[in-house]
Amino acid sequence: MPSFQPAAVNSGDHDGYWKHGGQSSQIHHTNPIPPNYQSPLDLNSSYDKFQDQPTTASSEGANLHLPPPPPYPPPATAQQVNQMTMQTAPSPSLDTKRVSKLQIPTNPRIASNLTFGQPKTEKDSSTSSPAVKTAYIAVSLPNPSEKVPSNDAANSILKPGMFPKSLRGYCERALARCKDEKQMAACQAVMKEMITKATADGTLYTRNWDMEPLFLIPDEDTVNKDGSPSSTNDSSLPKYKRSPRRTKSRWEPLPEDSPVLVSNDTVKYSSWLPNQKDRKLVAENKENKEDGLRNTKFSPFLQRTSNKAPQRAFKKQRLADASENGDASSDSDKEQKNNHFRKRNAGAGNLYNRRASALVLSKGFEDGVSKAVEDIDWDALTVKGTCQEIEKRYLRLTSAPDPATVRPEEVLEKALLMVQNSPKNYLYKCDQLKSIRQDLTVQRIRNHLTVKVYETHARLALEFGDLPEYNQCQSQLKTLYAEGIEGSYMEFAAYNLLCVIMHANNNRDLLSSMSRLSLEAKKDEAVKHALAVRAAVTSGNYVTFFRLYKAAPNLNTCLMDLYVEKMRFKAVTCMCRSYRPTVPVSYISQVLGFSNVAATSGVSDEKDTDALEECSEWLKAHGANIIADNSGDMVVDTKASSTSLFVPEPEDAVAHGDANLAVNDFFARPPL
Amino acid sequence: MAYMSMGEAHRRIMEYLDRFSDAVSSQDGASFKSLFAVSSNSHFLLSLADALNIFHDAPRLLKNSDNYSQFSDIILPLFRSLQSYRQSNLLEAYTAFEKAANAFIQEFRNWESAWAMEALYAIVYDIRVLAEKADRELASNGKSPEKLKGAGSFLMKVFGVLAGKGSKRVGALYVTCQLFKIYFKLGTVHLCRSVIRSIETARIFDFEEFPKRDKVTYMYYTGRLEVFNENFPAADHKLSYALEHCNPKSEANIRMILKHLIPVKLSLGILPTNRLLEKYSLLEYSDIVQALRRGDLRLLRRALQDHEDRFLRSGVYLVLEKLELQVYQRLVKKIYIIQKQKDPSKAHQVKLEVIIKALKWLEIDMDVEEVECIMAILIYKNLMKGYFAHKSKVVVLSKQDPFPKLNGKPVNS
């Protein structure tokens, strides 16, 4: 069963929306267990909480689908459906008004399905030519009606003579494709035949019409009878009922989707439709089945939906999981983790929903709205770069990477060397390194080179004081080291410790970082230094701190730099409180790391006077009261200063808090 | 596994189903509870699992009866979980159990009274335990353990069901405590905050109305959180509450509370007796207490080093490390007392070099600057009253109460 579960969420959604739309009367009597209602609602709220983007996307979706001028406007289509249903069975038909009304609550929900973004959607969107799309609009109704298939089935068994809603949906879809009366008639004939046949072999209620491929319009009946596995599955339990849909690959092309139809609406949609070439590409691909996906021609195209970094997608995935688990009627998570791809492949509801999502999705990314696309088969999509340029500016990808602009590993190696030896400034190097990182990422290269790149970037960022960039590198390095790729593990363990001490101010994190250190690590010089710094910081021992500051290995100093100001101020506050009557400025200068020369040595060279000057400037800036003592040396009057100390506003403060982004810096940046 | 006939298996499954529907119809919480405790290894459930492994058509049994079919969303995954648990397939046991639990929650919402609270407790407990087991299985297969995290989000949902008004609220604290256990285990204690806020800001429900057991656990965990925050008075209050209300017979729990309460008390200047440490086998603290009594810096440092891993893991390392200042205070006080015996008129002047010598005697090598810094900090933190004269390198102590006792107040920071 496991592989069959995920779609439960989808149907649950519709359920929920259905209810929102105030159209729940039909469901109420079919649903034996009231609590089922609550779960989809819950799901809604969790969406809202976790994912903002889909919300906007959904409203967009609604707008998109609502005012559709399809070749056959919805009422017409609905009439056809009525006709159809009248022909085949005396079932309560939906009146046209209602059909169009129903679309309103339905569509946004479909769009929200984007939360579970599907790679397939991209293909779907391209597969659906404008005409098909418009057809879709007319048929968006069936989606909600498939909400709990078992209930439908049960319902129809209870009331003989009524066709399953999914079948009605199927008919609508089939008819909606038709271009003219002739086709319409042909379709009706085919359907009639199908229904008669299905009734005869008893699969009318068991077959999953939502998954049933539509037959080709020109009267060749290519309906794949095998495509309805449900005919063998007679279990009346809800869960098992849903299963047939999932056994079919969602990658499987729909025969009716041939992108041949063109309508006036093309113009309207063309702005966000894949271009003609893409469409042709997909048309080709449609011939292939599942493996068509692996087709290289296909991959860059698919990746357009996946331009977000993989981690992000996985994060979303986790969130998505959480909400999926939240659905009582969903048996979803069984193999989510171990068979990601297959699950997505087989799972996730109705094809038509997905097409709807695809429309919104494609629209979405044209608008630059980011989408969570967590179920990409990354192996199939990995780019192999061909670019031979060593230098490349960083540009955040907004579409699938083009192999022609991606550098292969050996070029990246040269690029790294170039950056390392470049005399240019940090901003240039940062830009270059980011583009190297990007190329590594899109090609999924994770090896010693990756580690080297991140290490190099982390070091440069530290030297420059670019903490956000450093943090990015550090977290990448953490996972790279954890994967067993060699690098300067100790050096970065020390940085990590220092970072936690200086910035996180979080004892819990500190403790866990400390307990994670191996014995071997604790013997390492850099790590030992970091640990000593930690002890000095927690005890407020400024003497030790500044001694360690001067004896710091690697770039430990750079991280300590960020704490120096704080430590100095604490120290002076402490001194003013405990020393009486005075403290010599020379002593403060020496203890707090302004000068290197011990005050007692008596040597007072130029450098020392500079340091002294700097120290007294600093003291004054912080409100200390400096006087001259009997021998004319500068001393701090501790009693007077103890009440007057303050932390001045940093001079280089910028409103957005990141001095690196200062406009001046931007202008100072040399043209590349 | 003893041989079980098909008929016997059928009988057992039917018995379970009967118990289930009886419990629901009579709202019998106690017997309902026993139907969910998968990890309890109760004979009843184990033999049911065996029966299920023989008799494969349980779904049909369920379906055919109106009594049970409405609960099939709960029972079927629960059966699957039991079967897998019996076969030591813990991952599958957890996954199926979570499904059953989700379905249960849906039902639970609709029951107006809180009669099934005991069963909910059993589920909440089991989902955590099964998740831990599943994670161990995952880790041993080299996969990333993530089920406990999943259990955490499930419990958050349960919390949401309970946290509102009404009779069900009484169960919220139990769920909170299970969440704490998960978060502490995963090292994601920051997630505790939202739950705590919801518990502590609720005006409609008095904290004291929760079951005692849960109050003790809750206070224990929130006390530990306060230890992380170095908010010692609050930590003291919470852990002391837990200690007072803890069942005196559950020594393991008392020991756990003391493990965190002792460092907190130490940092407030309150030392435990050796008897206490012995009784609850917390002897790792005895050297530290000794060091505080004697002003023996070396002993303190050695004790910290010896038990570093343990203290780091229980999260008290940084607290204990901070005791160093109190040890310095004790040391200077000792010097002061000795000086007073020799020459009372000059006792309040402690020369830096004397302190350095005393430290050297403890085999701790520190130079003038370092010791001067320590003295400055001692005065700054009000562990010593007086001032430091830089020129003459002398600590001049106040004549009145030069070494104020903390007496339950935290060291100034």
mmCIF file with all atom_site columns, C-alpha atoms in Angstrom, chain A residues 295-371:
data_model
loop_
_atom_site.group_PDB
_atom_site.id
_atom_site.type_symbol
_atom_site.label_atom_id
_atom_site.label_alt_id
_atom_site.label_comp_id
_atom_site.label_asym_id
_atom_site.label_entity_id
_atom_site.label_seq_id
_atom_site.pdbx_PDB_ins_code
_atom_site.Cartn_x
_atom_site.Cartn_y
_atom_site.Cartn_z
_atom_site.occupancy
_atom_site.B_iso_or_equiv
_atom_site.pdbx_formal_charge
_atom_site.auth_seq_id
_atom_site.auth_comp_id
_atom_site.auth_asym_id
_atom_site.auth_atom_id
_atom_site.pdbx_PDB_model_num
ATOM 1  C CA . ASN A 1 295 ? 16.162 12.549 -21.904 1.00 0.00 ? 295 ASN A CA 1
ATOM 2  C CA . THR A 1 296 ? 18.796 15.203 -21.751 1.00 0.00 ? 296 THR A CA 1
ATOM 3  C CA . LYS A 1 297 ? 16.904 17.477 -24.030 1.00 0.00 ? 297 LYS A CA 1
ATOM 4  C CA . PHE A 1 298 ? 14.275 17.511 -21.456 1.00 0.00 ? 298 PHE A CA 1
ATOM 5  C CA . SER A 1 299 ? 16.249 18.217 -18.402 1.00 0.00 ? 299 SER A CA 1
ATOM 6  C CA . PRO A 1 300 ? 17.150 21.874 -18.653 1.00 0.00 ? 300 PRO A CA 1
ATOM 7  C CA . PHE A 1 301 ? 13.596 22.534 -19.416 1.00 0.00 ? 301 PHE A CA 1
ATOM 8  C CA . LEU A 1 302 ? 12.357 20.707 -16.402 1.00 0.00 ? 302 LEU A CA 1
ATOM 9  C CA . GLN A 1 303 ? 14.832 22.390 -14.253 1.00 0.00 ? 303 GLN A CA 1
ATOM 10 C CA . ARG A 1 304 ? 13.281 25.674 -14.807 1.00 0.00 ? 304 ARG A CA 1
ATOM 11 C CA . THR A 1 305 ? 11.031 24.901 -11.985 1.00 0.00 ? 305 THR A CA 1
ATOM 12 C CA . SER A 1 306 ? 13.886 23.768 -9.882  1.00 0.00 ? 306 SER A CA 1
ATOM 13 C CA . ASN A 1 307 ? 16.092 26.757 -9.900  1.00 0.00 ? 307 ASN A CA 1
ATOM 14 C CA . LYS A 1 308 ? 16.020 26.978 -6.154  1.00 0.00 ? 308 LYS A CA 1
ATOM 15 C CA . ALA A 1 309 ? 18.848 25.336 -4.374  1.00 0.00 ? 309 ALA A CA 1
ATOM 16 C CA . PRO A 1 310 ? 18.215 21.741 -3.509  1.00 0.00 ? 310 PRO A CA 1
ATOM 17 C CA . GLN A 1 311 ? 18.472 22.248 0.223   1.00 0.00 ? 311 GLN A CA 1
ATOM 18 C CA . ARG A 1 312 ? 15.691 24.707 0.094   1.00 0.00 ? 312 ARG A CA 1
ATOM 19 C CA . ALA A 1 313 ? 13.588 22.262 -1.718  1.00 0.00 ? 313 ALA A CA 1
ATOM 20 C CA . PHE A 1 314 ? 14.315 19.621 0.819   1.00 0.00 ? 314 PHE A CA 1
ATOM 21 C CA . LYS A 1 315 ? 13.431 21.981 3.570   1.00 0.00 ? 315 LYS A CA 1
ATOM 22 C CA . LYS A 1 316 ? 10.127 22.581 1.987   1.00 0.00 ? 316 LYS A CA 1
ATOM 23 C CA . GLN A 1 317 ? 9.775  18.915 1.579   1.00 0.00 ? 317 GLN A CA 1
ATOM 24 C CA . ARG A 1 318 ? 10.110 18.443 5.241   1.00 0.00 ? 318 ARG A CA 1
ATOM 25 C CA . LEU A 1 319 ? 7.517  21.022 5.935   1.00 0.00 ? 319 LEU A CA 1
ATOM 26 C CA . ALA A 1 320 ? 5.339  19.440 3.412   1.00 0.00 ? 320 ALA A CA 1
ATOM 27 C CA . ASP A 1 321 ? 5.805  16.128 5.085   1.00 0.00 ? 321 ASP A CA 1
ATOM 28 C CA . ALA A 1 322 ? 4.762  17.560 8.326   1.00 0.00 ? 322 ALA A CA 1
ATOM 29 C CA . SER A 1 323 ? 1.539  18.772 6.957   1.00 0.00 ? 323 SER A CA 1
ATOM 30 C CA . GLU A 1 324 ? 1.016  15.634 5.034   1.00 0.00 ? 324 GLU A CA 1
ATOM 31 C CA . ASN A 1 325 ? 1.377  13.619 8.127   1.00 0.00 ? 325 ASN A CA 1
ATOM 32 C CA . GLY A 1 326 ? -1.155 15.852 9.612   1.00 0.00 ? 326 GLY A CA 1
ATOM 33 C CA . ASP A 1 327 ? -3.860 14.472 7.496   1.00 0.00 ? 327 ASP A CA 1
ATOM 34 C CA . ALA A 1 328 ? -5.622 11.650 9.115   1.00 0.00 ? 328 ALA A CA 1
ATOM 35 C CA . SER A 1 329 ? -6.955 10.332 5.920   1.00 0.00 ? 329 SER A CA 1
ATOM 36 C CA . SER A 1 330 ? -3.516 10.327 4.448   1.00 0.00 ? 330 SER A CA 1
ATOM 37 C CA . ASP A 1 331 ? -1.347 7.322  4.692   1.00 0.00 ? 331 ASP A CA 1
ATOM 38 C CA . SER A 1 332 ? 1.263  9.318  3.043   1.00 0.00 ? 332 SER A CA 1
ATOM 39 C CA . ASP A 1 333 ? 4.652  9.023  4.561   1.00 0.00 ? 333 ASP A CA 1
ATOM 40 C CA . LYS A 1 334 ? 5.460  5.420  4.369   1.00 0.00 ? 334 LYS A CA 1
ATOM 41 C CA . GLU A 1 335 ? 8.165  5.571  1.825   1.00 0.00 ? 335 GLU A CA 1
ATOM 42 C CA . GLN A 1 336 ? 8.486  9.233  1.319   1.00 0.00 ? 336 GLN A CA 1
ATOM 43 C CA . LYS A 1 337 ? 11.997 9.233  2.563   1.00 0.00 ? 337 LYS A CA 1
ATOM 44 C CA . ASN A 1 338 ? 13.492 6.228  0.960   1.00 0.00 ? 338 ASN A CA 1
ATOM 45 C CA . ASN A 1 339 ? 11.891 6.542  -2.368  1.00 0.00 ? 339 ASN A CA 1
ATOM 46 C CA . HIS A 1 340 ? 11.375 10.103 -2.954  1.00 0.00 ? 340 HIS A CA 1
ATOM 47 C CA . PHE A 1 341 ? 11.252 10.069 -6.644  1.00 0.00 ? 341 PHE A CA 1
ATOM 48 C CA . ARG A 1 342 ? 9.177  7.067  -7.178  1.00 0.00 ? 342 ARG A CA 1
ATOM 49 C CA . LYS A 1 343 ? 6.701  8.232  -4.668  1.00 0.00 ? 343 LYS A CA 1
ATOM 50 C CA . ARG A 1 344 ? 6.189  11.528 -6.349  1.00 0.00 ? 344 ARG A CA 1
ATOM 51 C CA . ASN A 1 345 ? 6.108  9.759  -9.551  1.00 0.00 ? 345 ASN A CA 1
ATOM 52 C CA . ALA A 1 346 ? 3.389  7.434  -8.586  1.00 0.00 ? 346 ALA A CA 1
ATOM 53 C CA . GLY A 1 347 ? 1.709  9.600  -6.076  1.00 0.00 ? 347 GLY A CA 1
ATOM 54 C CA . ALA A 1 348 ? -0.017 12.905 -6.111  1.00 0.00 ? 348 ALA A CA 1
ATOM 55 C CA . GLY A 1 349 ? -3.501 13.114 -7.321  1.00 0.00 ? 349 GLY A CA 1
ATOM 56 C CA . ASN A 1 350 ? -5.268 13.877 -10.397 1.00 0.00 ? 350 ASN A CA 1
ATOM 57 C CA . LEU A 1 351 ? -3.435 14.756 -13.526 1.00 0.00 ? 351 LEU A CA 1
ATOM 58 C CA . TYR A 1 352 ? -5.723 17.633 -14.113 1.00 0.00 ? 352 TYR A CA 1
ATOM 59 C CA . ASN A 1 353 ? -4.883 19.212 -10.858 1.00 0.00 ? 353 ASN A CA 1
ATOM 60 C CA . ARG A 1 354 ? -1.345 18.978 -11.768 1.00 0.00 ? 354 ARG A CA 1
ATOM 61 C CA . ARG A 1 355 ? -1.836 20.601 -15.031 1.00 0.00 ? 355 ARG A CA 1
ATOM 62 C CA . ALA A 1 356 ? -3.533 23.387 -13.230 1.00 0.00 ? 356 ALA A CA 1
ATOM 63 C CA . SER A 1 357 ? -0.597 23.691 -10.908 1.00 0.00 ? 357 SER A CA 1
ATOM 64 C CA . ALA A 1 358 ? 1.663  23.723 -13.844 1.00 0.00 ? 358 ALA A CA 1
ATOM 65 C CA . LEU A 1 359 ? -0.090 26.680 -15.310 1.00 0.00 ? 359 LEU A CA 1
ATOM 66 C CA . VAL A 1 360 ? 0.246  28.593 -12.152 1.00 0.00 ? 360 VAL A CA 1
ATOM 67 C CA . LEU A 1 361 ? 3.715  27.401 -11.621 1.00 0.00 ? 361 LEU A CA 1
ATOM 68 C CA . SER A 1 362 ? 4.900  28.479 -14.983 1.00 0.00 ? 362 SER A CA 1
ATOM 69 C CA . LYS A 1 363 ? 3.212  31.764 -14.446 1.00 0.00 ? 363 LYS A CA 1
ATOM 70 C CA . GLY A 1 364 ? 4.752  31.889 -11.053 1.00 0.00 ? 364 GLY A CA 1
ATOM 71 C CA . PHE A 1 365 ? 8.289  31.593 -12.132 1.00 0.00 ? 365 PHE A CA 1
ATOM 72 C CA . GLU A 1 366 ? 7.876  34.000 -14.928 1.00 0.00 ? 366 GLU A CA 1
ATOM 73 C CA . ASP A 1 367 ? 6.950  36.413 -12.226 1.00 0.00 ? 367 ASP A CA 1
ATOM 74 C CA . GLY A 1 368 ? 9.982  35.448 -10.279 1.00 0.00 ? 368 GLY A CA 1
ATOM 75 C CA . VAL A 1 369 ? 7.906  33.806 -7.583  1.00 0.00 ? 369 VAL A CA 1
ATOM 76 C CA . SER A 1 370 ? 9.874  31.001 -6.144  1.00 0.00 ? 370 SER A CA 1
ATOM 77 C CA . LYS A 1 371 ? 8.350  27.623 -5.864  1.00 0.00 ? 371 LYS A CA 1
#
